[in-house]
Coordinates of C-alpha atoms and ligand atoms in Angstrom, one line a residue:
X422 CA 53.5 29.9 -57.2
X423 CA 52.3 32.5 -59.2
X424 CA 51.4 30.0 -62.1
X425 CA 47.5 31.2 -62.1
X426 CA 48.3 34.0 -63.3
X427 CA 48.4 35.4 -66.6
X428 CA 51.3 37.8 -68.5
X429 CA 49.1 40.2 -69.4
X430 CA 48.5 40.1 -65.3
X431 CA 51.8 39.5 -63.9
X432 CA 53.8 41.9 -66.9
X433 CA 54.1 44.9 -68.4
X434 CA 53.4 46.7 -71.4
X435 CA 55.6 48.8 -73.6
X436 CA 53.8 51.0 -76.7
X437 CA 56.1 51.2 -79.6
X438 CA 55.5 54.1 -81.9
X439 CA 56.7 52.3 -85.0
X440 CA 57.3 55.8 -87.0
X441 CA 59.7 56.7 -84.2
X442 CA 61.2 54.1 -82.6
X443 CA 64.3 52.8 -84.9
X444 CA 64.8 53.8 -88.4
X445 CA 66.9 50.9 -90.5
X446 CA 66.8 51.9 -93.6
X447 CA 67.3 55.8 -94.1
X448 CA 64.7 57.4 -94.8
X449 CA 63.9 59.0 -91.6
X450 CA 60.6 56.6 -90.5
X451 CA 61.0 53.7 -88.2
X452 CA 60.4 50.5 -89.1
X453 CA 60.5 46.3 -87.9
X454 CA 64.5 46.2 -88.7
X455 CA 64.5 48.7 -86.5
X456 CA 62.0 47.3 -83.5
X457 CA 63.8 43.9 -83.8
X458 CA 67.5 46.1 -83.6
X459 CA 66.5 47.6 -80.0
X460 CA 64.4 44.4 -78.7
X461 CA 67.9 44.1 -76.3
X462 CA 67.1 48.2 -75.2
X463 CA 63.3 46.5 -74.4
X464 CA 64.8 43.1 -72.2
X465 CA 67.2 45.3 -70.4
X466 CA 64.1 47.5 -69.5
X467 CA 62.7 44.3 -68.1
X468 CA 59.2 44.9 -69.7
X469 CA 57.1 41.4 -71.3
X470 CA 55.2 42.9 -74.2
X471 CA 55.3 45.2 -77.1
X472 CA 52.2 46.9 -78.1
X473 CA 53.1 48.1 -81.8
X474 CA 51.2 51.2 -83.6
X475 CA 49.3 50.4 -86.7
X476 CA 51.9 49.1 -88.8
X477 CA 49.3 47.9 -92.4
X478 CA 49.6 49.8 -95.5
X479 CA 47.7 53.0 -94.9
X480 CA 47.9 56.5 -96.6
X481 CA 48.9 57.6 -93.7
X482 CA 46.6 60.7 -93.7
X483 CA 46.7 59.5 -89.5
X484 CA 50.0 57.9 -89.4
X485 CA 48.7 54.3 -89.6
X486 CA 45.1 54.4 -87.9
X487 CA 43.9 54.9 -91.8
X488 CA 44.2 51.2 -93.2
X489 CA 43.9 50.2 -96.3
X490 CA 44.2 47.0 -96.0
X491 CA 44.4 45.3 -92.6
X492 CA 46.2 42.0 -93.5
X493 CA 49.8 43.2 -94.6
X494 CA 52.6 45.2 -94.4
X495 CA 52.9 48.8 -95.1
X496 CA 56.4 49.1 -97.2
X497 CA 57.4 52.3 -94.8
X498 CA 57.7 49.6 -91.8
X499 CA 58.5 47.0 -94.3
X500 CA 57.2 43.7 -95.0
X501 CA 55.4 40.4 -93.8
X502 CA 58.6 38.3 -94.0
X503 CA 60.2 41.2 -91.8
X504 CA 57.1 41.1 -89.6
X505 CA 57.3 37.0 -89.5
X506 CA 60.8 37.9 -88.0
X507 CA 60.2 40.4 -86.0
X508 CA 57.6 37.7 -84.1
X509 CA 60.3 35.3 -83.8
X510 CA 63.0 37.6 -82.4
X511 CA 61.1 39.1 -80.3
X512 CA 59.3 35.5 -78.5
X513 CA 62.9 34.4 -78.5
X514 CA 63.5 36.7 -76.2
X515 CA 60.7 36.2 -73.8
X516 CA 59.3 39.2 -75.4
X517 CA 55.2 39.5 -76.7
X518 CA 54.0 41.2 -78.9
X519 CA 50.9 42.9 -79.4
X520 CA 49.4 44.9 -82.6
X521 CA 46.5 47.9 -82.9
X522 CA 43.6 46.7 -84.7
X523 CA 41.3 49.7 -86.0
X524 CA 37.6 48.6 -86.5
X525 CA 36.1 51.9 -86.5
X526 CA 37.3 52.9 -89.7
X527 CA 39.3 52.0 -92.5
X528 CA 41.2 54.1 -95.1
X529 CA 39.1 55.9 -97.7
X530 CA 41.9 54.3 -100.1
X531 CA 40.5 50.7 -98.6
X532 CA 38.9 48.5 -102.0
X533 CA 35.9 48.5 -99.6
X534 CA 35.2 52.2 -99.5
X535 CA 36.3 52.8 -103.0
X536 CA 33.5 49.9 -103.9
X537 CA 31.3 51.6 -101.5
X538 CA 31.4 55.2 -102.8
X539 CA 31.3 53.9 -106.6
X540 CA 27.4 54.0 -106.4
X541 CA 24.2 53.7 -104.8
X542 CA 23.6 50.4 -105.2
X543 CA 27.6 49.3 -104.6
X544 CA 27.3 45.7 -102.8
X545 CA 29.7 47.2 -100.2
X546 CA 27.2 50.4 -100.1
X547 CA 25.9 49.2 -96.7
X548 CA 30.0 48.5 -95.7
X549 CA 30.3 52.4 -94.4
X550 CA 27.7 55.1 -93.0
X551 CA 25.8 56.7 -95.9
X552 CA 22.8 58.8 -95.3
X553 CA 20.4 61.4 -97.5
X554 CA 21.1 65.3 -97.0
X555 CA 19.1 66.8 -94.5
X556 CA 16.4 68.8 -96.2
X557 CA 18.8 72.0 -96.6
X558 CA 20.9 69.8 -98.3
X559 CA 23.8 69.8 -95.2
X560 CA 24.9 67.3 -93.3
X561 CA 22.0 64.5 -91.6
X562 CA 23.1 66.1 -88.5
X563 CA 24.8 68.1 -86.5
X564 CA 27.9 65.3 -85.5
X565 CA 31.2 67.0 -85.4
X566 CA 34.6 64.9 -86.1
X567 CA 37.0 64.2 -83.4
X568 CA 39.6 66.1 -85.2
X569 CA 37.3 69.3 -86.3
X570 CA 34.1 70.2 -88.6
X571 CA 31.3 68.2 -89.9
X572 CA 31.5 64.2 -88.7
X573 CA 29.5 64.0 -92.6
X574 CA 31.4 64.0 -96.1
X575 CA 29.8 64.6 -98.8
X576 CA 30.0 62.3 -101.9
X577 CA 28.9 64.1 -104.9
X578 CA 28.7 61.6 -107.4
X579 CA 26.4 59.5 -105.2
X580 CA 24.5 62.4 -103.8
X581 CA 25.3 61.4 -100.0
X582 CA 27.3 62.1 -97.0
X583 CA 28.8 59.8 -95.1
X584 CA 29.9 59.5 -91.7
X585 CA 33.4 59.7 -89.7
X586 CA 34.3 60.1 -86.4
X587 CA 38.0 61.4 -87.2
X588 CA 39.1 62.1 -90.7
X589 CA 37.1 62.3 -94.1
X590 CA 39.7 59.8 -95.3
X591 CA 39.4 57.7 -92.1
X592 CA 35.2 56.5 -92.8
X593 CA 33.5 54.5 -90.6
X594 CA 32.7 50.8 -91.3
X595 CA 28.9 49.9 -90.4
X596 CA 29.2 47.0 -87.9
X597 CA 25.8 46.8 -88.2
X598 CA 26.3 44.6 -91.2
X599 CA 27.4 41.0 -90.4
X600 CA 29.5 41.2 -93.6
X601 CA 31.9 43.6 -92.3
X602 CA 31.9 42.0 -88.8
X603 CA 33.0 38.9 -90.6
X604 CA 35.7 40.7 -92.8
X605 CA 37.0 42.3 -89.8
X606 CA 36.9 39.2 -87.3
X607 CA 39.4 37.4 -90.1
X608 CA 41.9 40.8 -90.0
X609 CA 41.9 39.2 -86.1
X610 CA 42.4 35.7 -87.6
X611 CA 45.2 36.5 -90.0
X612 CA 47.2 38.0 -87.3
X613 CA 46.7 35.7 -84.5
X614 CA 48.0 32.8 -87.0
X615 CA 50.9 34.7 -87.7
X616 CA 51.8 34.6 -84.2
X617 CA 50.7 37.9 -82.1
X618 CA 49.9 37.2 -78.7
X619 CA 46.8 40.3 -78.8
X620 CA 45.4 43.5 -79.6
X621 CA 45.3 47.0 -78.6
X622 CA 41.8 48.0 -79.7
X623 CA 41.3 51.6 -81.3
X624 CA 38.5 53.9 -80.7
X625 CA 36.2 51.3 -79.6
X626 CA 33.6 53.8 -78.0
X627 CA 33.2 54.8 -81.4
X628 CA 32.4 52.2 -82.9
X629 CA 28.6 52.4 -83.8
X630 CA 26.3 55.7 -83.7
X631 CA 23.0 56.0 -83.0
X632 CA 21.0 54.6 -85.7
X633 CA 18.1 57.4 -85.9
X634 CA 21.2 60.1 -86.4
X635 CA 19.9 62.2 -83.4
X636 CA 21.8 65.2 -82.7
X637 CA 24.6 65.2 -80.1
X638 CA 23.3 67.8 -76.9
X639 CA 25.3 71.1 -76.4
X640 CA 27.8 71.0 -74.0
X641 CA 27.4 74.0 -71.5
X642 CA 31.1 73.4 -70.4
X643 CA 32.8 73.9 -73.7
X644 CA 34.9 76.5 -74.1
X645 CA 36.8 78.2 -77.6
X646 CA 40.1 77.1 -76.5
X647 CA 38.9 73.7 -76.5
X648 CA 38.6 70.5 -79.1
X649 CA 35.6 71.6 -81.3
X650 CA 34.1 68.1 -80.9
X651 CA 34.1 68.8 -77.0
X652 CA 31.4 71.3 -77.7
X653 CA 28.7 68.7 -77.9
X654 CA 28.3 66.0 -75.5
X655 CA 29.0 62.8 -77.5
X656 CA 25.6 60.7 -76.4
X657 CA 24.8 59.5 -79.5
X658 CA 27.9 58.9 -81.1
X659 CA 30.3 56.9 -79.0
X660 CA 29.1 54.7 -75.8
X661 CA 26.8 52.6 -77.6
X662 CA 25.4 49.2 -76.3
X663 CA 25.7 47.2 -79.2
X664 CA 29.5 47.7 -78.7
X665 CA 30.0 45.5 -76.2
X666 CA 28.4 42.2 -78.7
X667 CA 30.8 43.6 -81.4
X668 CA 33.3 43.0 -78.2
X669 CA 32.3 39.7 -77.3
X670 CA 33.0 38.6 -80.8
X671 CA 36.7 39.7 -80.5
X672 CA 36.9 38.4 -77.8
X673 CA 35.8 35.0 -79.0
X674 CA 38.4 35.1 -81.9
X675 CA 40.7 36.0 -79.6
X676 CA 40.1 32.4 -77.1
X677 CA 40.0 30.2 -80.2
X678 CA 43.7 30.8 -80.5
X679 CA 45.4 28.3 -78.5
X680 CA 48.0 30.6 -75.7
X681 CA 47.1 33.4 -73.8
X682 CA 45.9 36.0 -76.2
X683 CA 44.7 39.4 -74.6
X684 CA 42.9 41.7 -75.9
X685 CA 43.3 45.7 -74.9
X686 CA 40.4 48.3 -75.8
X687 CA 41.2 52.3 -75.9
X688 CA 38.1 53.9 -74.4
X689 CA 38.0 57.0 -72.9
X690 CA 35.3 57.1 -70.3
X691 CA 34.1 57.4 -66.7
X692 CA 35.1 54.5 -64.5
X693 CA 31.5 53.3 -64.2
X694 CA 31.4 53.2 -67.9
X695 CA 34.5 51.7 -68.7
X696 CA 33.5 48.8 -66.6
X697 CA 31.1 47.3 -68.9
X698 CA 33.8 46.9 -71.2
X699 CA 35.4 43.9 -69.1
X700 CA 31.9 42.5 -70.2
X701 CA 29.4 40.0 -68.5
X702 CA 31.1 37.6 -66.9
X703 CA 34.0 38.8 -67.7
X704 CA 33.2 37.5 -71.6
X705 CA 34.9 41.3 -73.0
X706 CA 38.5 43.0 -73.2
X707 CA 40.9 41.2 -70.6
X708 CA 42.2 45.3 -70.0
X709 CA 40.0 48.3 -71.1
X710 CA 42.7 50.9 -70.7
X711 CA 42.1 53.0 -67.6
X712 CA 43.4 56.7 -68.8
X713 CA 42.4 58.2 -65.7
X714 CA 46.1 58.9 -64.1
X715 CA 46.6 60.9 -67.5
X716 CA 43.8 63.4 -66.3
X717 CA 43.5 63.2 -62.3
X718 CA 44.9 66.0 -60.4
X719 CA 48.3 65.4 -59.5
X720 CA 48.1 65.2 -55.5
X721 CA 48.2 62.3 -53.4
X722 CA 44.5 62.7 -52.3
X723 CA 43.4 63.1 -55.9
X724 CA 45.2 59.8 -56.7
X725 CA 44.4 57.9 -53.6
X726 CA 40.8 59.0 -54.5
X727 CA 41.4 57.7 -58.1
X728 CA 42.6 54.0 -57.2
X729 CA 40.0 53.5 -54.6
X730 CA 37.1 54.4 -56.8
X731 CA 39.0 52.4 -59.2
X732 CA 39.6 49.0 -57.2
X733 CA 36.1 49.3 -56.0
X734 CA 34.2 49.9 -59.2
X735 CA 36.4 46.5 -60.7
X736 CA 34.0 43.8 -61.5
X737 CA 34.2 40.5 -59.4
X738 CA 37.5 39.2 -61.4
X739 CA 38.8 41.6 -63.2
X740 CA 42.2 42.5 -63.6
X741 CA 42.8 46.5 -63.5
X742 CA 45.6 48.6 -65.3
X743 CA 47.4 51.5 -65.5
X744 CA 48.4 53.7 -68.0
X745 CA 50.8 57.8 -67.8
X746 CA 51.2 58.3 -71.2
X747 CA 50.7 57.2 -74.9
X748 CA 51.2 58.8 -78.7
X749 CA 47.9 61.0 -78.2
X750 CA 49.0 62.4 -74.9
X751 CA 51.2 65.3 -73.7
X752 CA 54.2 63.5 -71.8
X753 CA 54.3 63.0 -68.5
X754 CA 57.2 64.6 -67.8
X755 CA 56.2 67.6 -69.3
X756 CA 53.0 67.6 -67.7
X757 CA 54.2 66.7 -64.1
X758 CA 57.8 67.9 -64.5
X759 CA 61.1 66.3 -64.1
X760 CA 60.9 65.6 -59.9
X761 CA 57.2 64.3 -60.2
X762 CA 57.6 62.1 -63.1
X763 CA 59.8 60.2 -61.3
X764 CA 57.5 59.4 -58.5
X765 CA 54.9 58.9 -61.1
X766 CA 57.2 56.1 -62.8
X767 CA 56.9 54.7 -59.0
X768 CA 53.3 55.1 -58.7
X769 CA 53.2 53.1 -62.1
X770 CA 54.9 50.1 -61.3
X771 CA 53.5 49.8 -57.7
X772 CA 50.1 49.9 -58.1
X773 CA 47.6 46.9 -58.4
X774 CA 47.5 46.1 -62.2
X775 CA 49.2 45.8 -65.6
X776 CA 51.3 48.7 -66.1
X777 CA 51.3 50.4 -70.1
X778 CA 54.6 52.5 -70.7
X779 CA 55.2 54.6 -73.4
X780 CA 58.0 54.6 -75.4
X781 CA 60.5 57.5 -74.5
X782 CA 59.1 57.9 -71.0
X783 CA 61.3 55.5 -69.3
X784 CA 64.3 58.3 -70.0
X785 CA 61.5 60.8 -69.1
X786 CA 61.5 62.4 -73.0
X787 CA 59.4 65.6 -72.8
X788 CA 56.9 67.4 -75.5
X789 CA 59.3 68.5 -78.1
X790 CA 58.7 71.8 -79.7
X791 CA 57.2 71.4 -83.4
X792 CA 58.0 74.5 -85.7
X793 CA 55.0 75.2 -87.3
X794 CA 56.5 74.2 -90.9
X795 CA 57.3 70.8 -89.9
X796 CA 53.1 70.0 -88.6
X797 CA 52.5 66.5 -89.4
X798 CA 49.4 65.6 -87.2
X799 CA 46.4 66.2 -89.4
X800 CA 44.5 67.4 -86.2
X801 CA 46.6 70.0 -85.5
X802 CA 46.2 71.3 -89.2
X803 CA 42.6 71.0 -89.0
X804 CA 42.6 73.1 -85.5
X805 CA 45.3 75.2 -85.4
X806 CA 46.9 76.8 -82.5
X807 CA 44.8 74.9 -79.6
X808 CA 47.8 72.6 -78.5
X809 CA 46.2 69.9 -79.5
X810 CA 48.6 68.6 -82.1
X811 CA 50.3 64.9 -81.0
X812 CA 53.5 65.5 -83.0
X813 CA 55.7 67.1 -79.6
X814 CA 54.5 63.3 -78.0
X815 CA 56.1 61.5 -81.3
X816 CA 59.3 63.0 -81.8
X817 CA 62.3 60.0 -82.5
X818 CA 63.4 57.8 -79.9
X819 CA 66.5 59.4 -78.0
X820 CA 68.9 56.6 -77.8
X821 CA 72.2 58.1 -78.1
X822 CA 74.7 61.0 -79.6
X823 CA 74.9 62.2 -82.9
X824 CA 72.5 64.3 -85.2
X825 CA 69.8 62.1 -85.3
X826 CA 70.5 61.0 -81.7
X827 CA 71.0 57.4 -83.7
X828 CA 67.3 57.0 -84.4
X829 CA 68.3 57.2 -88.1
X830 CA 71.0 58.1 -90.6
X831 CA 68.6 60.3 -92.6
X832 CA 66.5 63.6 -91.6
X833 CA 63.4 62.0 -89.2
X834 CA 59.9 62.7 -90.2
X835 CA 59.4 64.9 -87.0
X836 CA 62.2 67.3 -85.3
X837 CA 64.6 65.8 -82.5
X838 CA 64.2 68.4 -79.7
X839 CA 66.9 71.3 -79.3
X840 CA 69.7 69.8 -76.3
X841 CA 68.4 66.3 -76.1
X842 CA 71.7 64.8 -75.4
X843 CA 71.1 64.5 -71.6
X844 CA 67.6 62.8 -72.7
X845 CA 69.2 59.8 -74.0
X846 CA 69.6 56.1 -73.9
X847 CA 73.3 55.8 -74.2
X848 CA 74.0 58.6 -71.7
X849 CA 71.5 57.8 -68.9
X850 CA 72.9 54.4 -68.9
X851 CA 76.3 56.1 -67.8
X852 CA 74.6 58.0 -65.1
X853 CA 73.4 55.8 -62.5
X854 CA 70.5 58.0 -61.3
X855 CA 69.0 58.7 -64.0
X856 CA 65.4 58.3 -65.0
X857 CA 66.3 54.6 -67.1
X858 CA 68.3 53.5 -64.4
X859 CA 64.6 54.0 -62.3
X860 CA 62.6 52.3 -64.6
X861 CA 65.1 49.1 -64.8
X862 CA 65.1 48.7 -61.7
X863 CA 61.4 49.2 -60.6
X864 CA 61.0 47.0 -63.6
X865 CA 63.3 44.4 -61.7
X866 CA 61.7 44.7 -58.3
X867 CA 58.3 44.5 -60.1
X868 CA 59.6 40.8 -61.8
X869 CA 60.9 40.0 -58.4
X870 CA 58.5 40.4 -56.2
X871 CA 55.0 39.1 -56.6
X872 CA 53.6 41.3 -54.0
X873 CA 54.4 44.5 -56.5
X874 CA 53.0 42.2 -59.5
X875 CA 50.5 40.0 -58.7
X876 CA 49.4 40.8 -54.9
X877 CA 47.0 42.6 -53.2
X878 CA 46.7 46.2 -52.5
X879 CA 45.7 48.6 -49.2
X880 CA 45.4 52.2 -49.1
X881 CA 47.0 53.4 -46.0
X882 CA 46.7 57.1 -46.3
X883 CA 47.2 60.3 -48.2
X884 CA 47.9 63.3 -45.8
X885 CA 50.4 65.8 -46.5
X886 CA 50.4 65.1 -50.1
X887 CA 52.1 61.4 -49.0
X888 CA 50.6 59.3 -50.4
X889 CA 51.1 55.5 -48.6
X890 CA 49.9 52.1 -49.3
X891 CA 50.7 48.7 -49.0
X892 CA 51.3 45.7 -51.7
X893 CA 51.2 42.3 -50.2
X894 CA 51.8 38.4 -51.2
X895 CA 51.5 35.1 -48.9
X896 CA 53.4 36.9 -46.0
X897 CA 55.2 39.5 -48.1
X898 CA 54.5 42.9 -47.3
X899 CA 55.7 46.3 -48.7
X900 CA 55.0 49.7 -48.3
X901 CA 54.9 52.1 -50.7
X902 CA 55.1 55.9 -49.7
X903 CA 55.1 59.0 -52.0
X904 CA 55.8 62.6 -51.8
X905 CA 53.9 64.5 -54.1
X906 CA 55.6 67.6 -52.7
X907 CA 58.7 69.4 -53.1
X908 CA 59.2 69.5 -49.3
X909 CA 60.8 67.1 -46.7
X910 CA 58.1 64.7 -45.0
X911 CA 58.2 62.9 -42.3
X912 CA 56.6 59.4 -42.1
X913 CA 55.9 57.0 -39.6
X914 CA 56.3 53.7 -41.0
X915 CA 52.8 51.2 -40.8
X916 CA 53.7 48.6 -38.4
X917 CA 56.7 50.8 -36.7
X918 CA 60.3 49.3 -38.4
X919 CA 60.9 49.2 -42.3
X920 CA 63.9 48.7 -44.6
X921 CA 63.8 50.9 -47.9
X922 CA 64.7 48.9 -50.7
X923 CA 64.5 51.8 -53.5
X924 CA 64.5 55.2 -53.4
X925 CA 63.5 57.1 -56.5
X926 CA 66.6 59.1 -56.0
X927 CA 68.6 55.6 -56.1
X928 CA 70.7 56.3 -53.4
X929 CA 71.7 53.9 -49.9
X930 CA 69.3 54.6 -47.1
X931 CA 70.1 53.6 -43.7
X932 CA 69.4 50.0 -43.2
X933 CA 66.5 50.1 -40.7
X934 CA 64.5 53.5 -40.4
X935 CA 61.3 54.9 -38.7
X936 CA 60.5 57.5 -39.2
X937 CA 61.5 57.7 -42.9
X938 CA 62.6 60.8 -44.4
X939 CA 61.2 61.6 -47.1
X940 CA 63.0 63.9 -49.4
X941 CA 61.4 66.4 -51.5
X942 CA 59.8 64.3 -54.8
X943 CA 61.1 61.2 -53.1
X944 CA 59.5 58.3 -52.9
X945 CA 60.4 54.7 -51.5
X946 CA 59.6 51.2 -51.8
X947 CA 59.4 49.6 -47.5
X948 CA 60.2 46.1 -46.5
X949 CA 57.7 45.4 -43.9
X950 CA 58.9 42.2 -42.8
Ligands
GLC1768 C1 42.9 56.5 -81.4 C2 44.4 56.6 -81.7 C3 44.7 57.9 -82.3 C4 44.0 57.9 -83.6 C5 42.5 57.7 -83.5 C6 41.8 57.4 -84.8 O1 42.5 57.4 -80.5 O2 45.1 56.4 -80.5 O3 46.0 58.1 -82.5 O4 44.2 59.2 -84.3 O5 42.2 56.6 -82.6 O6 42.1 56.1 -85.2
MG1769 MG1 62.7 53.4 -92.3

């Protein structure tokens, strides 16, 4: 019945942060013992794939997106035998998994860089970005780094600068050069032998510049008590066309596995832009991540708004997504609260397309304070004080009692939050209302129903902050309604009698109801046949 489909279609996606998700051996960083300890946590959830953090030996001057070499293990997560195991636990239990693969930019600890910055004439010169002073002897341009100052390093030795879009130690790799294409089309090869079933692309709006080096435009809008790089309007640095051959090429690697291999690129852009990004005839990523429920305004016109300009801007084929949170975004529950995060959990795994969740949401985790002495996140050091730090986002995985809330034996490498205890695994599996009881069994309806995973969608309407539509398969058809509010709503339900078969308060309903009452954050999943 649903055989046509694909499981990067019909499933769901769950983003491990490797640092934080299970510690096995004590010192305070997670690592593959761990993943492969709490795959059982990951089938209960009911979700198909892992999406694992950079996990390759890397200084870790970013936590992992700073490789140094892209075809092995860093010992901190462990090694390629414990990798080789993790791949079979987790496909014996039904379970994919997907790695991050980094193109921009590698380590500046890589053997290529360190080749490429030993002279002038380096064979691996042309590997990276390096360009003459500017006549005053600064920086070619005026290119500012993602995480603060210059986007140019200079190289003394050699007399250059050159260029990176986040950290000096993070440089960028010239994919202009059909040598480093090459190298980095095998990193895909090496993996997809090994057994993962795709990528999540990094940063792959950044990954070529405009070759003349012209300057990046002010941006009018900017304000102080915003990211530094904002303050330019990135024209010439991200966005480029030649991205999407670099894609195709991925892509390609990607098809000459045998399986269904998917490939997942992080771009954060307009709708209309992220389009291209599916490529021509469809030739690109399977999913570019649509971020746009992270930044919408949370009201049900805003987000009926959103998915209709989304749906309609899809091209002919392609298969949308969905993403509320990741390890570079404030949590959802601490941006929409504890009510509306569960109607955002709803939202999630309702809509039209493949759902990303991130780990700690589905027990609705929140921003954890960071004292200042325990900063880990190299942008927060470079730009103090904005808020724009990602350590509260990648604080340990609560899963039970105990000091380390039995994440690990030792002190972790970021703070557990003050009072987690209610915020846990173990005890919201004793509470049946809780926020993981919600997830598990949205996640269950979602598996059950092919109207929720695979069907089509209508927008029925948004007044009074409700926000209705319906998902339907073959003859299936249910209704999905949503109160954004923290009032009572009435709602007349589309085609006059419905059952509700979940409540995001997971309590009985009556059996046949119209109109529906709908509680105060409360939203509801209708049987319409
Ligand atoms: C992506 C990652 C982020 C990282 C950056 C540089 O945006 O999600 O965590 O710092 O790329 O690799
Ligand atoms: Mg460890």
């Amino acid at each position: 019945m649903t055989d046509e489909y694909r499981w990067w279609q019909s499933g769901t996606i769950y983003q491990i942060y490797p640092r934080s998700f299970q510690d096995s051996d004590g010192d305070g960083v997670g690592d593959l013992n761990g993943i492969v300890s709490r795959l059982d946590h990951l089938v209960s959830l009911g979700i198909t794939a892992i999406w694992i953090s950079p996990i390759y030996p890397s200084p870790m001057a970013d936590f992992g997106y700073d490789v140094s070499d892209y075809a092995n293990i860093d010992p901190v997560f462990g090694s390629l035998a414990d990798f080789d195991a993790l791949i079979a636990a987790a496909h014996a239990r039904g379970l994919r998994v997907i790695l991050d693969y980094v193109p921009n930019h590698s380590s500046d600890q890589h053997p290529w860089f360190i080749e490429s910055r030993s002279s002038r004439s380096s064979a691996k010169r042309n590997w990276y970005v390096w360009r003459d002073p500017s006549a005053d002897g600064g920086p070619p341009n005026n290119w500012i780094s993602e995480f603060g100052g210059s986007a140019w390093s200079f190289d003394r030795a050699s007399g250059q600068y050159y260029y990176h879009a986040y950290l000096p130690q993070q440089p960028d790799l010239n994919w202009r050069n059909p040598q480093v294409a090459a190298a980095m089309l095998d990193a895909l090869r090496f993996w997809f032998e090994r057994g993962v079933d795709g990528f999540r692309v990094d940063a792959i709006h950044h990954l070529f510049e405009d070759e003349d080096l012209q300057d990046n435009p002010p941006n009018p809008e900017w304000l102080p008590t915003m990211s530094p790089a904002r303050s330019l309007i990135r024209t010439r640095t991200m966005d480029q066309p030649e991205v999407h051959d670099a894609i195709i090429a991925m892509r390609r690697v990607a098809d000459s596995f045998p399986g269904d291999r998917v490939m997942i690129g992080e771009a954060y852009l307009p709708i209309t832009r992220l389009m291209a990004y599916y490529g021509v005839d469809l030739g690109g990523f399977q999913l570019p991540f649509n971020f746009h429920l992270m930044s919408t305004a949370w009201n049900a016109a805003a987000v009926a708004t959103l998915v209709e300009t989304y749906e309609a801007a899809l091209p002919a084929g392609g298969w949308p997504n969905w993403v509320l949170g990741n390890h570079d975004r404030s949590r959802v529950a601490s941006r929409l609260g504890p009510a509306q995060a569960r109607i955002a959990a709803m939202l999630l795994l309702t809509l039209r397309g493949t759902p990303t969740l991130y780990q700690g949401d589905e027990i609705g985790m929140t921003d954890a304070p960071i004292p200042p002495e325990r900063v880990r996140d190299p942008w927060e050091k470079r730009v103090p004080g904005l808020g724009l730090g990602r350590d509260p986002v990648r604080t340990p995985m609560q899963w039970g009692e105990g000091a380390q809330a039995g994440f690990s034996s030792a002190e972790p490498w970021l703070p557990l939050p003050p009072n987690f205890e209610p915020t846990t695994v173990a005890s919201q599996l004793r509470q049946p209302t809780s926020m993981l009881q919600l997830y598990r069994a949205l996640l269950k309806l979602r598996r059950s129903e092919p109207a929720l995973s695979i069907g089509g969608y209508r927008a029925v309407s948004a007044d009074e902050n409700v926000l209705v539509f319906e998902r339907f398969y073959q003859e299936r058809k249910l209704a999905i309604a949503l109160n954004f509010d923290d009032h009572a709503k009435q709602l007349s339900v589309p085609g006059g009698t419905g059952r509700v078969i979940l409540s995001s308060h997971l309590d009985e309903r009556p059996s046949l109801e119209d109109p529906v009452e709908l509680r105060p954050s409360e939203g509801v999943i209708i049987d319409l046949n």
